[in-house]
Tab-separated table of C-alpha atoms in Angstrom:
chain	number	residue	atom	x	y	z
A	1	MET	CA	-0.098	0.384	0.031
A	2	LEU	CA	3.051	2.133	0.357
A	3	VAL	CA	4.195	1.840	-2.604
A	4	LEU	CA	1.266	2.553	-4.521
A	5	MET	CA	0.462	5.676	-1.680
A	6	VAL	CA	4.512	7.293	-3.246
A	7	ALA	CA	3.824	6.292	-6.753
A	8	GLY	CA	0.418	8.363	-6.521
A	9	LEU	CA	2.213	11.202	-4.962
A	10	ALA	CA	4.712	10.860	-7.942
A	11	LEU	CA	2.323	11.120	-10.372
A	12	TRP	CA	0.518	13.572	-9.045
A	13	MET	CA	3.591	15.229	-8.275
A	14	PHE	CA	3.915	15.025	-11.918
A	15	GLY	CA	0.803	16.684	-13.523
A	16	CYS	CA	1.702	19.713	-11.552
A	17	ALA	CA	5.279	19.923	-12.831
A	18	TYR	CA	3.421	19.076	-15.950
A	19	ALA	CA	1.284	21.919	-15.538
A	20	GLY	CA	4.488	24.452	-14.814
A	21	TYR	CA	6.163	23.543	-16.926
A	22	HIS	CA	3.458	24.354	-19.879
A	23	LYS	CA	2.402	27.679	-18.068
A	24	ARG	CA	-1.288	26.012	-18.012
A	25	PHE	CA	-2.581	27.535	-13.980
A	26	LEU	CA	-5.651	26.073	-14.651
A	27	LEU	CA	-4.957	22.315	-15.186
A	28	PHE	CA	-2.914	22.843	-12.101
A	29	PHE	CA	-5.841	23.708	-10.230
A	30	LEU	CA	-7.703	21.207	-11.456
A	31	ILE	CA	-5.265	18.612	-10.403
A	32	ALA	CA	-4.276	20.222	-7.098
A	33	VAL	CA	-7.973	19.383	-6.592
A	34	VAL	CA	-8.594	16.083	-7.325
A	35	GLY	CA	-5.312	15.787	-5.656
A	36	MET	CA	-6.605	17.190	-1.950
A	37	THR	CA	-10.074	15.923	-2.794
A	38	LEU	CA	-8.573	12.065	-3.480
A	39	ASN	CA	-6.228	12.604	-0.122
A	40	THR	CA	-9.138	13.536	2.027
A	41	VAL	CA	-10.939	10.389	0.853
A	42	TRP	CA	-8.276	8.472	1.549
A	43	MET	CA	-7.805	9.606	5.036
A	44	VAL	CA	-11.375	9.942	5.905
A	45	VAL	CA	-11.887	5.965	4.649
A	46	GLY	CA	-8.744	4.904	5.054
A	47	LEU	CA	-7.661	5.854	7.960
A	48	ASP	CA	-10.818	7.782	9.589
A	49	ALA	CA	-9.598	10.746	10.476
A	50	ARG	CA	-12.148	13.485	10.169
A	51	PRO	CA	-11.220	15.593	7.829
A	52	PHE	CA	-10.807	18.743	9.671
A	53	SER	CA	-8.498	17.466	12.587
A	54	THR	CA	-4.968	18.758	13.302
A	55	PRO	CA	-3.610	15.853	11.601
A	56	ALA	CA	-5.625	15.808	8.721
A	57	MET	CA	-5.401	19.231	8.080
A	58	THR	CA	-1.449	19.024	8.461
A	59	ALA	CA	-1.516	16.031	6.034
A	60	HIS	CA	-3.321	18.934	3.562
A	61	LEU	CA	-0.999	21.693	3.748
A	62	ALA	CA	1.830	18.863	3.482
A	63	ALA	CA	0.341	17.967	0.400
A	64	ILE	CA	-1.187	21.803	-0.919
A	65	MET	CA	2.921	22.622	-0.545
A	66	TYR	CA	4.328	19.899	-2.653
A	67	ALA	CA	1.754	20.794	-5.355
A	68	ILE	CA	3.114	24.124	-4.981
A	69	SER	CA	6.719	23.737	-5.178
A	70	ALA	CA	5.877	20.914	-7.741
A	71	LEU	CA	4.403	23.719	-9.632
A	72	GLY	CA	7.011	26.073	-9.669
A	73	PHE	CA	9.714	23.430	-10.233
A	74	GLY	CA	7.844	22.290	-13.525
A	75	TRP	CA	7.639	26.863	-14.074
A	76	LEU	CA	11.066	27.049	-13.615
A	77	ALA	CA	12.753	24.167	-15.885
A	78	GLY	CA	10.042	25.001	-18.620
A	79	ARG	CA	11.018	28.854	-18.570
A	80	LEU	CA	15.421	27.727	-18.262
A	81	VAL	CA	14.227	25.246	-21.592
A	82	ARG	CA	12.614	28.201	-23.106
A	83	GLY	CA	15.356	30.477	-22.314
A	84	PHE	CA	18.102	27.828	-23.529
A	85	ARG	CA	15.645	27.294	-26.920
A	86	SER	CA	15.425	31.148	-28.170
A	87	SER	CA	19.641	31.904	-27.117
A	88	GLY	CA	20.301	29.043	-30.113
A	89	VAL	CA	22.418	30.582	-32.916
A	90	ASP	CA	21.489	30.922	-36.397
A	91	ASP	CA	23.138	29.120	-39.111
A	92	THR	CA	22.464	31.301	-42.075
C-alpha cells in the first residue's frame, strides 16, 4: 500500500510540474483539487480520520506545499528550457 501511495504522490507531483512547465495554471488548479479530494477520501475512508482534525489539516497543508513546489519547479524548468532554445545561433 505504501508503494502505491508514493507512486500516486509522484504521479500527482509530475502532473503539477507538467502544468507549471507549460504554464497551464487552470490545469494545475484542477490537478490540485483532484489530488486534495483523493487525499481527503483516503484519510476519511482508509484512516478513519475527521477531515478537519489537526493531523488531517497538517496533511492537507503538506500536500498543498508539495503541489506548489512541483508547480514552481515545472515553471522554472520550462522557463530555462524556453530561454535555452531561444538563445540558439542561426546558421545563416
